[in-house]
XYZ file of C-alpha atoms in Angstrom:
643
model
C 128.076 144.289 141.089
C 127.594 141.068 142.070
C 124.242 140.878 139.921
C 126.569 141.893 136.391
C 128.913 139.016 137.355
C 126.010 136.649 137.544
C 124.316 138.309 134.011
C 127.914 137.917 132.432
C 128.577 134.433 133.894
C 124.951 133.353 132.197
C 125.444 134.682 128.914
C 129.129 133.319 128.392
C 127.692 129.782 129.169
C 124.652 130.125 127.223
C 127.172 131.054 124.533
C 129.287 128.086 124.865
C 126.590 125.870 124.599
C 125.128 127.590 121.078
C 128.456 128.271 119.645
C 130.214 124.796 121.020
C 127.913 122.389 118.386
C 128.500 124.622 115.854
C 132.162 124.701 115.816
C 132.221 120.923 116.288
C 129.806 120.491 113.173
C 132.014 122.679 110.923
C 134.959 121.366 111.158
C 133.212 117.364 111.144
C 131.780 119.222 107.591
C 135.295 120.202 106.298
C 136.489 116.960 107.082
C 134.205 115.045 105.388
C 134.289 117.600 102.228
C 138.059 116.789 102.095
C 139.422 114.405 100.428
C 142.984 114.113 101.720
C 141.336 113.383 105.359
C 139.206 110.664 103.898
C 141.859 107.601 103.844
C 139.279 104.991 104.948
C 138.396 104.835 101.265
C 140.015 104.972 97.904
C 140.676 108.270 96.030
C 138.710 107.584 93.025
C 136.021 106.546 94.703
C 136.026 109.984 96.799
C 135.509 111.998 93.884
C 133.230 109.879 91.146
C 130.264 111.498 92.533
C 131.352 115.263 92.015
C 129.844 117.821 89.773
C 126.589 115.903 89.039
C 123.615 117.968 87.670
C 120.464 117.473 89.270
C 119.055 117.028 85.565
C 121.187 113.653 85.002
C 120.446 112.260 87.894
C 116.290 111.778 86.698
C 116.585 107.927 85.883
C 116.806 107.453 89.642
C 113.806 109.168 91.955
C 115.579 111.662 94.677
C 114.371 111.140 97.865
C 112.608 114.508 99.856
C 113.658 114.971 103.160
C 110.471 113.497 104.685
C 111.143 110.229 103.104
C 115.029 109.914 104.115
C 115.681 106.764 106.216
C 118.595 105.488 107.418
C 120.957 104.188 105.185
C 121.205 100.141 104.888
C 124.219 98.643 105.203
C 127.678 99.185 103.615
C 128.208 102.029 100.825
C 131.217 99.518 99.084
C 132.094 96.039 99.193
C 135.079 94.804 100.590
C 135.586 93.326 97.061
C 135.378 96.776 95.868
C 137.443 98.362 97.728
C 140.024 95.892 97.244
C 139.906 95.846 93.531
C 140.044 100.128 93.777
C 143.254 99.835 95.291
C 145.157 97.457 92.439
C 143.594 99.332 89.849
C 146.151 101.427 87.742
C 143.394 101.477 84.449
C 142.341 104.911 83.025
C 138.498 103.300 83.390
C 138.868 101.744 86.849
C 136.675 104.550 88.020
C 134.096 103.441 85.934
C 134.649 100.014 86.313
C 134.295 99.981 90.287
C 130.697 102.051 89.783
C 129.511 99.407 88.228
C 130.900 96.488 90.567
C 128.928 98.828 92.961
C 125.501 98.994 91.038
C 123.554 97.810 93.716
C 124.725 100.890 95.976
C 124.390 103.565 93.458
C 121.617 105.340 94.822
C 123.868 106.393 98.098
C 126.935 107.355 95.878
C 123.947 109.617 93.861
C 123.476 111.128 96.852
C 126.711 112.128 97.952
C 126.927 113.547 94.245
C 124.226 115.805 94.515
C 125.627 118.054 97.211
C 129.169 118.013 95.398
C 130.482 121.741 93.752
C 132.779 120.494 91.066
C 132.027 118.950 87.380
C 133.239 116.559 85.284
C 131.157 115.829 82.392
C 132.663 112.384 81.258
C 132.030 111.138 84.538
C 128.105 113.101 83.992
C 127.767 110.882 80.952
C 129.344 107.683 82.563
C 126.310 108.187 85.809
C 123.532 108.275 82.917
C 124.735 104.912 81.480
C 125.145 103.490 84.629
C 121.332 104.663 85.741
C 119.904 103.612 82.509
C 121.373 100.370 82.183
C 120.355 99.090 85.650
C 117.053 99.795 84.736
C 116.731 97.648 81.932
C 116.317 93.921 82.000
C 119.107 91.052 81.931
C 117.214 89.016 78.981
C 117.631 89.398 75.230
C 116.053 92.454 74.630
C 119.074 94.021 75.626
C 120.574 93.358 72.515
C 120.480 96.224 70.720
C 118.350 98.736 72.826
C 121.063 99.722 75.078
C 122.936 101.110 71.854
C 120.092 103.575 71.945
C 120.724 105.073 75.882
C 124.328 105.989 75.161
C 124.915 109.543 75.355
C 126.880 111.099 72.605
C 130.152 111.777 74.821
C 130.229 107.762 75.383
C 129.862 106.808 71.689
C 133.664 108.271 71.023
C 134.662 105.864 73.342
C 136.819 102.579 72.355
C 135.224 99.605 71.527
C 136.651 97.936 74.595
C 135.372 100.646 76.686
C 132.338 101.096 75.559
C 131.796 96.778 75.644
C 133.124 97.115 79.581
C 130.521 99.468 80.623
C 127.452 98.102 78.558
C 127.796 94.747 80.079
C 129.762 94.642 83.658
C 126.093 95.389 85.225
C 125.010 91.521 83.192
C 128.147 90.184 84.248
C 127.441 91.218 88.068
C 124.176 89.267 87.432
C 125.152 86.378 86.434
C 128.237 86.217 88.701
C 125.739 86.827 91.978
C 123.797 83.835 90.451
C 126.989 81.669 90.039
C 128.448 82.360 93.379
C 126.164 79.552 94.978
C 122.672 79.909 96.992
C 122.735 83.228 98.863
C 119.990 85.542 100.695
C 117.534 82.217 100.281
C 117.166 82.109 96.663
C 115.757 79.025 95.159
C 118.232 76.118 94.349
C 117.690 76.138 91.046
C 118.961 80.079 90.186
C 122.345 79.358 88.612
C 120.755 76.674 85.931
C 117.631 79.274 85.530
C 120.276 81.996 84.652
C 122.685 79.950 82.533
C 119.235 78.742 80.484
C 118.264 82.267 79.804
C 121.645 82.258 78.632
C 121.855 80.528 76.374
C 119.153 81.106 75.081
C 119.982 84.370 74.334
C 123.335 82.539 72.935
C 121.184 80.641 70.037
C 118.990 84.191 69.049
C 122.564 85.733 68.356
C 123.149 83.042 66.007
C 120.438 83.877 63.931
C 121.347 87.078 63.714
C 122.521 88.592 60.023
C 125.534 90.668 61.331
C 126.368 87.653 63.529
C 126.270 85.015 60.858
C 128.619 87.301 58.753
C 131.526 87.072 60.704
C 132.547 83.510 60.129
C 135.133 83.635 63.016
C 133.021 85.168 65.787
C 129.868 82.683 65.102
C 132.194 79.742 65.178
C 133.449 80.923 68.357
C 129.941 81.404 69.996
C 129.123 77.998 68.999
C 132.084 76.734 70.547
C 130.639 78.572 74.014
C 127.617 77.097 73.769
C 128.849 73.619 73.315
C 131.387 74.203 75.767
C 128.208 75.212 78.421
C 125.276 72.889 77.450
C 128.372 70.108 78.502
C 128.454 71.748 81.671
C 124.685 72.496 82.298
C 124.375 68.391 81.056
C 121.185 66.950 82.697
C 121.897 69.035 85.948
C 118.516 70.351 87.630
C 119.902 71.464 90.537
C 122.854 73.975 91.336
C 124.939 71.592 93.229
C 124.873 69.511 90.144
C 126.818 71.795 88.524
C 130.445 71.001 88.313
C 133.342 73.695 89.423
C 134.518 74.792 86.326
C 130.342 76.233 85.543
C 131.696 79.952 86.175
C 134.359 79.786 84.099
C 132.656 78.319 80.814
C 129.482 80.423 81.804
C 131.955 83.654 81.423
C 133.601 82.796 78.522
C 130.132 82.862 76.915
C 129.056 86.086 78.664
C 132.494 87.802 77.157
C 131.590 86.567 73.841
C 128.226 87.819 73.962
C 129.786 91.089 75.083
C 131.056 91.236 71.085
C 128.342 90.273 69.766
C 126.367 93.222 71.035
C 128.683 95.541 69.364
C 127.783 93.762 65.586
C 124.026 94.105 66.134
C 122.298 97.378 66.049
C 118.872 96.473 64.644
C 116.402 95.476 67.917
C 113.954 94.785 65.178
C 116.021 92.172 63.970
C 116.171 90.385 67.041
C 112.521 90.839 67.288
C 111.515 88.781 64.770
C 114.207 86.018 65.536
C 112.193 85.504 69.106
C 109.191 85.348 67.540
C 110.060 82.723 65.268
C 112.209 80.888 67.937
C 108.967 81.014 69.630
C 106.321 79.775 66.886
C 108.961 76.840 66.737
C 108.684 76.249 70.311
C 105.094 76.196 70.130
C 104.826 73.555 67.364
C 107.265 71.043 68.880
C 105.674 71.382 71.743
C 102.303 70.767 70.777
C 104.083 67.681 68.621
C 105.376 66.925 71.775
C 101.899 66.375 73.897
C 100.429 64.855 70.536
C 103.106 62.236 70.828
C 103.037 61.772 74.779
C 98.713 61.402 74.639
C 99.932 58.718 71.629
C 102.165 56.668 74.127
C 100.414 57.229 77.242
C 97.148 55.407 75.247
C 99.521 52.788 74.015
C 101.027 52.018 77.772
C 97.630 51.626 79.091
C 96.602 49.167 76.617
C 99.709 47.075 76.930
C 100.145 44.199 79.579
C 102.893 44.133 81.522
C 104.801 40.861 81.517
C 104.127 40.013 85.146
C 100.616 40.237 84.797
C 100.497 37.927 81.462
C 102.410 35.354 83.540
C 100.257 35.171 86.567
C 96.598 34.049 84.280
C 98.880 31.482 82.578
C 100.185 30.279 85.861
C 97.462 30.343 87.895
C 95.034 28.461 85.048
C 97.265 26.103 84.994
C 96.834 25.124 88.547
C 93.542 25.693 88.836
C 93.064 22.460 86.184
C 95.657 20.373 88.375
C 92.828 20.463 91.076
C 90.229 17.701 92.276
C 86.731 19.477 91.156
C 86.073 18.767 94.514
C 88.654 21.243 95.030
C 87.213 23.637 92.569
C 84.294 25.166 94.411
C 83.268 28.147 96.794
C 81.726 27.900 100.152
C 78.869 29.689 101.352
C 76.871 29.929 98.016
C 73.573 29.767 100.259
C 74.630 33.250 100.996
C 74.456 34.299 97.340
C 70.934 35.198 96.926
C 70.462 36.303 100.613
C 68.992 40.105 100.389
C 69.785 40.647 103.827
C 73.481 40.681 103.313
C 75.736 43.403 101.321
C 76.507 42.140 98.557
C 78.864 43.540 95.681
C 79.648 43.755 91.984
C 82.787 43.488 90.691
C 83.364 42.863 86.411
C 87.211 42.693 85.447
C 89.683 40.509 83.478
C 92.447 41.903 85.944
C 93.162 39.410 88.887
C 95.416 41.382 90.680
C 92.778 44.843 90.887
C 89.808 42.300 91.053
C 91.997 41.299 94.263
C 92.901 44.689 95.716
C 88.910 45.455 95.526
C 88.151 42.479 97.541
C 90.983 42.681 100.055
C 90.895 46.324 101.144
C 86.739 45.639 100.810
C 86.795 42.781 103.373
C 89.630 43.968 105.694
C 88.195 47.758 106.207
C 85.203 45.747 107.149
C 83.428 45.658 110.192
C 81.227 42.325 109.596
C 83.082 40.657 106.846
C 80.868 37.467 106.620
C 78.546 39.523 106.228
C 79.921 40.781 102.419
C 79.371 38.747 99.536
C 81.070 39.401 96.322
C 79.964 38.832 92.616
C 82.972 38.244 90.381
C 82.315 38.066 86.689
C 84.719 37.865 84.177
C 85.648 36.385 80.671
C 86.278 32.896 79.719
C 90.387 33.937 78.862
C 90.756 34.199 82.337
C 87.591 32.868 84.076
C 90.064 29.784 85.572
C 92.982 32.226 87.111
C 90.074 34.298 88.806
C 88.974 31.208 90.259
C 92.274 29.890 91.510
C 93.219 33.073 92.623
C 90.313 33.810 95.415
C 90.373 29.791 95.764
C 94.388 30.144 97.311
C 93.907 33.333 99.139
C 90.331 33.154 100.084
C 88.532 36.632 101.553
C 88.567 35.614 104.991
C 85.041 34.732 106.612
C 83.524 36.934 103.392
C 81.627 35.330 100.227
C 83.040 35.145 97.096
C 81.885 33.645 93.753
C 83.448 33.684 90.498
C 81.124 33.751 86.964
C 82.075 33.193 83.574
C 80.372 35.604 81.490
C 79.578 33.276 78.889
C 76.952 31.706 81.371
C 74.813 34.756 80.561
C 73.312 32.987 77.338
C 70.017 35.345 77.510
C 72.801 38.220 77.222
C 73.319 37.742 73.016
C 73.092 40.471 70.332
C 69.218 39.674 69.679
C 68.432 40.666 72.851
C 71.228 43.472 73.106
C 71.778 46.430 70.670
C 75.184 46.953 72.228
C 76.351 43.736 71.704
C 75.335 43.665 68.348
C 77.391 47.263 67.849
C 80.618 45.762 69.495
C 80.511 43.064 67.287
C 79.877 44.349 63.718
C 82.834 45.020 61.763
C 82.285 48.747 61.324
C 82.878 49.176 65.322
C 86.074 46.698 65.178
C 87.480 49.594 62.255
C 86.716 52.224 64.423
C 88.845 50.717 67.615
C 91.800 49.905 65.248
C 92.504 52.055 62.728
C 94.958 54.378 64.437
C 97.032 54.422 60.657
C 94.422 55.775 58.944
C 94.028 59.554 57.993
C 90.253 60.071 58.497
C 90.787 58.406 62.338
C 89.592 59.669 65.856
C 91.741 62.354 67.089
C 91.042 61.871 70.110
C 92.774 58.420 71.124
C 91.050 58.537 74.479
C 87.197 57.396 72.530
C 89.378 54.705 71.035
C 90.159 52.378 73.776
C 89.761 48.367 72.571
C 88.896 47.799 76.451
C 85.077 48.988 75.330
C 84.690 46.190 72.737
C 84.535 43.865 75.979
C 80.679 43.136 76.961
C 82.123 43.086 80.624
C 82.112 47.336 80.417
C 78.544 47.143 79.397
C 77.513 44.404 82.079
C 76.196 47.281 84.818
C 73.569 47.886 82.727
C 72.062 44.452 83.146
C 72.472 44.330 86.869
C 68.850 43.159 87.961
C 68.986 40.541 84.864
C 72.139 39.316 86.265
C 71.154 39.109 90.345
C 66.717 38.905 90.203
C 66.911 37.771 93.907
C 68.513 40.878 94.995
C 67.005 44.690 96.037
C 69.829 46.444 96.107
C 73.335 46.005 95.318
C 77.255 48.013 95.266
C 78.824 47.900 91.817
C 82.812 48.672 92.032
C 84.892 49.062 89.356
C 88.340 47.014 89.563
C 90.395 50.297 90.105
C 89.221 51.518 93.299
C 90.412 50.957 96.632
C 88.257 50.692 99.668
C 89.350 52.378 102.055
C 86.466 52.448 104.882
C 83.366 50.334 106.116
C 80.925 50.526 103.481
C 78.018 49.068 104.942
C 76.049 52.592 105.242
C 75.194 52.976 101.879
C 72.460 50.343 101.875
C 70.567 52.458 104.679
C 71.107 55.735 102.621
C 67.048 56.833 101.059
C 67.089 56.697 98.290
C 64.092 58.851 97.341
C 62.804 56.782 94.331
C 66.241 57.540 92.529
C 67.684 54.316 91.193
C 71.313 54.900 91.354
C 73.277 56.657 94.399
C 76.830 58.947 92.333
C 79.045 61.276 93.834
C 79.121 64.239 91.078
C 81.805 65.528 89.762
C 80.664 68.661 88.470
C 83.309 70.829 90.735
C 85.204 71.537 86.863
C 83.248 73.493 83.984
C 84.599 70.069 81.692
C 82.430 67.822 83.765
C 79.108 69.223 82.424
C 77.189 66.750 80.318
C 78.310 68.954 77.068
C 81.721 66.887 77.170
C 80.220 63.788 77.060
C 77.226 64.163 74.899
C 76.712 65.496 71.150
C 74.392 68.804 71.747
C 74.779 69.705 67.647
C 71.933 66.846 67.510
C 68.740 67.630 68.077
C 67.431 64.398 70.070
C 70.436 65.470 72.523
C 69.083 68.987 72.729
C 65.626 68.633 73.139
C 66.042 66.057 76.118
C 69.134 66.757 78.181
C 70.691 70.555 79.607
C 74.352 70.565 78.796
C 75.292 72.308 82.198
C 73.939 69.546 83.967
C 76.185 68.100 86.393
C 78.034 64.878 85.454
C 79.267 61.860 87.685
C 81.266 58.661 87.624
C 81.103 54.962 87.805
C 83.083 53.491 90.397
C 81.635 53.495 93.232
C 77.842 52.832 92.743
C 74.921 52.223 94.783
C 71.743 50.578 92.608
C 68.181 50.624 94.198
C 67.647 46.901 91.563
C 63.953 46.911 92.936
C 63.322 50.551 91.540
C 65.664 49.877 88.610
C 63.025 46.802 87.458
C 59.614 49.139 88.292
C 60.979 52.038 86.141
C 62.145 49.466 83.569
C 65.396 51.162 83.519
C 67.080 48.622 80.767
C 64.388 49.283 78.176
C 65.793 52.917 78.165
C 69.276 51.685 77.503
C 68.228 49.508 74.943
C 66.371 52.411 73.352
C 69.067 54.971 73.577
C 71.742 52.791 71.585
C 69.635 52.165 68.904
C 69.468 55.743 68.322
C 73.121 55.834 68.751
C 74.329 53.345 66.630
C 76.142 55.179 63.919
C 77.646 57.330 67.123
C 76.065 60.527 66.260
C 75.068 61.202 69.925
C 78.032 60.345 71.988
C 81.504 58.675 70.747
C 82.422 55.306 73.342
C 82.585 54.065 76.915
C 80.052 53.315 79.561
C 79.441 56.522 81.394
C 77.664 58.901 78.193
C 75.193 56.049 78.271
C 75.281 55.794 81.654
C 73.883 59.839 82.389
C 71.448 59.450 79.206
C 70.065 56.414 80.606
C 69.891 57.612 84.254
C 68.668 61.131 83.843
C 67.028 62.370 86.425
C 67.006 59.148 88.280
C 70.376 59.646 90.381
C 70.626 59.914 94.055
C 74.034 62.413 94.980
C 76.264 61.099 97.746
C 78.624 62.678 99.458
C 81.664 63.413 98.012
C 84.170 61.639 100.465
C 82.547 58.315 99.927
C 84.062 58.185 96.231
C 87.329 60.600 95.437
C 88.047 60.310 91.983
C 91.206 61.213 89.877
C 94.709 59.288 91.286
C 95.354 57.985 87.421
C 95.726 60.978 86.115
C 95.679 63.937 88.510
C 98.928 64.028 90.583
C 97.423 66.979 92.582
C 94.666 64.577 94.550
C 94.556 66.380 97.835
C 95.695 63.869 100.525
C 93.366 65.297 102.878
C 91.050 64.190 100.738
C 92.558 60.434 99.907
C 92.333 60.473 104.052
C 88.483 60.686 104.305
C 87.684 58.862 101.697
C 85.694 56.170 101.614
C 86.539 54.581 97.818
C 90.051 56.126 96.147
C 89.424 55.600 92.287
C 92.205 55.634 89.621
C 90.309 56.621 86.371
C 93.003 57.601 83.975
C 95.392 55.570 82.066
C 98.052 55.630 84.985
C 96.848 52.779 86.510
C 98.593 51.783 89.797
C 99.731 48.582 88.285
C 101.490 49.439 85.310
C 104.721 51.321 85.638
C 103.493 54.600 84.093
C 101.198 54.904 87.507
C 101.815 57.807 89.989
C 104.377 56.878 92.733
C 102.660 58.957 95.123
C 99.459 57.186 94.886
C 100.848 53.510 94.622
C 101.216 52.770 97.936
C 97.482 53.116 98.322
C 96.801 50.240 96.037
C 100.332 48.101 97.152
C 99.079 47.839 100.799
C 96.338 45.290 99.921
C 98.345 42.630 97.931
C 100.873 40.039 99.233
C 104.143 40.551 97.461
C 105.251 36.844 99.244
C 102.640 35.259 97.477
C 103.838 32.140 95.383
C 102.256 33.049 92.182
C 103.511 36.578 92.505
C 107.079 35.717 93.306
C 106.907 33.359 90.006
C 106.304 35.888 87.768
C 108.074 38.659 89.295
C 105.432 40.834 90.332
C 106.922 43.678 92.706
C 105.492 46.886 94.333
């Protein structure tokens, strides 16, 4: 007996704890299935997911049950469910499945399990699925005329418009309601672009332009929005009233969607929006490469001031007055000695000062100044008031050169026939130079040509640093005269590192002379920064070969202008490559110098037209050059000359 009550006892708790879970699972089941205990959320939204086929629901992928994973956050938003309950609209159903696009796929869910059917709201899913899946931009237009299902399309007009577009409103509003979930500070002015852009393709539209009333309103939108957009570029730039306009001209688009049909149409008017596009722009760079050229060549006002000002000094002094120390030092091969060609006092000064004060011996630097007679006095006066410290200086006037004439020099005798003078000035004419850059008047001066003539110039020197006046020294330079230099003449930092610096964009390889002596993959290099074996230079009779090389060029059928396609023809074969921190190359025209690199460089060159003392020069890079001048300076404060 007692072993039955035991047996019974078991099985009636082993029965309670199978049948208990069950029970409790049932009737959690019924309550969820019913909609009159469901009061946490609205009615409507309770039943919009009932009597779904499985076959409508295809524009969305149904999960399997090994890929379920918890659901993410909130099925409606409070917004939502607030706008549910004031509804009294025979669409508000449809309208708060849209406002709730973003959390379809859970209410898809729910609707798969559901028993009952409705096929309006069947239809209404299918739009809703195939609409979300489209993009936001203009092809929109007329394609989503297409996806409607044949219950919609007996629809109102003001229905139809309502659930076409609430899923581009709910776009545009996210956008508008201010920087959310980290998105970039420039969305809302991305979005109202796009905009209206689409705005202006509507506008060329056939059935748009034939309803006088509509396109006159649309213009008015777009007006009314390109005032509120103005010059903003960021969105708190925008002023308050940007959601409003930026809604009016959604709505309005809205109508305009239900007057265009053709996608074909709207095709065409992108493609000629963008040829258009295309040709201003390329008008546009023409025109900026026009005016960049133009700002180079101009001289700013300060720097026209400071030649006039400081000449005039300079003849005010005692000729006692009038000389440099040190000139013993001038021939001295021992010493490190520099040279520097410019009409610019204020780079020729930069060069000297950031030379001399990254230093470690500066008496032991000598420098070799040689301009033109225009401004042969101001140089003078210049280094004479704020001398180099304990380094040598001398100034030259080019015109002392009197072996350097165009008997002796083919160049000379190019730059000054009157054919080359044409060819530098005729920017009116038709049969011009496109390219502005091979134009330059700065290579009709001799003093571009002059490092060709180096061991003419200095015959008491073996070797010798030529710097052009748009560098900046930036560390001890003193090491390159005990770099080997292997029976090269000239020491270059290549620059190679882009497919354009090949000797094919310098040099004419349709000519046979060019072909037959040079490969046009070789690897190109710059002035700038350049170290000169003159001994080696003078035993290889390295200035014969220039000589030779522009008579061959002289009606430019091997290279156009400038110093440096000369320069590789004439040193080929005969260069030495340095490292490439001792000469970084690029901060007047490339903005995207690597300051890493700037940091271990030796010599910071700004080739390019944006030259750090004109006001088209890169900001970022014009401190570099700014450090080694003294804004306090008399002569600078005279003519205004800032940083």
């Amino acid at each position: 007996m007692v072993r039955r009550r035991r047996r019974s006892v078991l099985l009636l708790l082993l029965a309670l704890t199978v049948l208990s879970p069950l029970v409790l699972y049932t009737r959690r089941l019924s309550a969820a299935l019913n909609p009159n205990q469901r009061r946490d959320l609205p009615g409507e939204i309770v039943n919009q997911g009932r009597g779904v086929k499985a076959s409508k629901l295809n524009a969305l992928p149904l999960e399997t049950v090994g890929s379920l994973k918890e659901p993410v956050g909130i099925v409606f938003s409070e917004e939502s469910r607030e706008s549910a309950s004031k509804s009294t609209e025979p669409d508000s159903q449809e309208f708060l499945l849209r406002k709730a696009g973003k959390h379809k796929n859970r209410v898809l869910s729910e609707a798969t399990a559901a028993d009952s059917a409705r096929s309006e709201d069947d239809d209404l899913i299918e739009q809703v699925t195939s609409k979300e899946g489209e993009d936001d931009g203009l092809a929109t237009v007329s394609v989503d005329q297409q996806q409607i299902t044949t219950a919609s399309q007996q629809r109102s007009a003001s229905e139809a418009s309502s659930l076409e577009n609430v899923p581009e409103q709910t776009s545009m509003e996210n956008s508008l309601e201010g920087n959310k979930d980290g998105a970039l500070l420039d969305t809302r002015i991305r979005n109202i672009r796009d905009l209206l852009i689409k705005a202006k393709v509507y506008l060329g539209l056939g059935a748009i332009r034939a309803n006088p009333q509509y396109l006159k309103d649309l213009r008015q939108r777009i007006r009314e929005v390109q005032k509120v957009l103005g010059d903003a570029s960021k969105d708190s730039d925008l002023p308050k009233n940007a959601n409003e306009k930026v809604k009016t001209l959604e709505q309005t688009l809205i109508k305009g969607k239900l007057m265009q049909d053709d996608c074909s149409v709207v095709v065409k008017k992108l493609r000629a929006m963008l040829h258009s596009a295309e040709e201003q722009l390329h008008a546009h760079k023409k025109q900026t490469v026009f005016l960049t050229q133009l700002a180079a060549k101009t001289l700013p006002k300060g720097l026209h001031c400071l030649p006039l000002r400081l000449a005039n000094e300079y003849f005010l002094l005692d000729p006692s007055h009038q000389q440099f120390p040190n000139k013993e030092k001038l021939d001295d091969p021992k010493l490190y000695h520099y040279a520097l060609f410019s009409d610019n006092i204020l780079a020729a000064a930069v060069v000297v000062n950031s030379t001399v004060l990254n230093a470690k011996h500066p008496s032991h630097h000598v420098f070799h100044i040689v301009t033109d007679r225009l401004n042969y006095a101001a140089m003078r006066m210049w280094f004479l008031s704020n001398p180099p410290g304990k380094a040598t200086i001398e100034v030259r006037n080019i015109e002392e050169f009197t072996w350097l004439n165009a008997s002796y020099s083919p160049v000379l005798k190019q730059l000054e026939s009157q054919s080359m003078i044409d060819y530098y000035f005729r920017t009116h004419r038709a049969n011009s130079d496109s390219n502005l850059k091979y134009r330059n008047p700065k290579y009709l001066s001799i003093l571009n040509h002059l490092r060709f003539y180096l061991p003419e110039i200095y015959p008491n020197l073996h070797k010798i640093v030529f710097l052009d006046d748009d560098v900046v020294i930036k560390k001890d330079l003193t090491s390159l005269w005990s770099i080997d230099m292997k029976g090269k003449v000239i020491g270059v930092v290549e620059t190679c590192g882009e497919s354009f610096h090949r000797f094919d964009r310098y040099l004419n390889f349709s000519n046979l002379v060019i072909v037959k002596n040079f490969d046009p993959h070789a690897c190109g290099w710059a002035f700038g920064m350049n170290v000169f074996d003159l001994a080696e230079w003078r035993r290889q009779n390295i200035t014969e070969i220039y000589h030779s090389w522009q008579k061959l060029n002289q009606d430019r059928l091997l290279w156009k202008l400038g110093t440096l396609p000369p320069g590789l023809i004439t040193f080929w074969n005969k260069t030495l490559p340095l490292n490439r921190s001792w000469h970084v190359l690029g901060l007047g025209y490339n903005p995207h110098v690597s300051s890493r690199d700037i940091e271990r460089a030796a010599v910071i060159h700004y080739n390019g037209n944006m030259k750090p003392w004109l006001e088209i020069g890169l900001p970022k890079f014009r401190n570099y050059w700014s450090a080694y001048l003294d804004y306090d300076q008399p002569f600078l404060r005279e003519c205004n000359i800032n940083p």
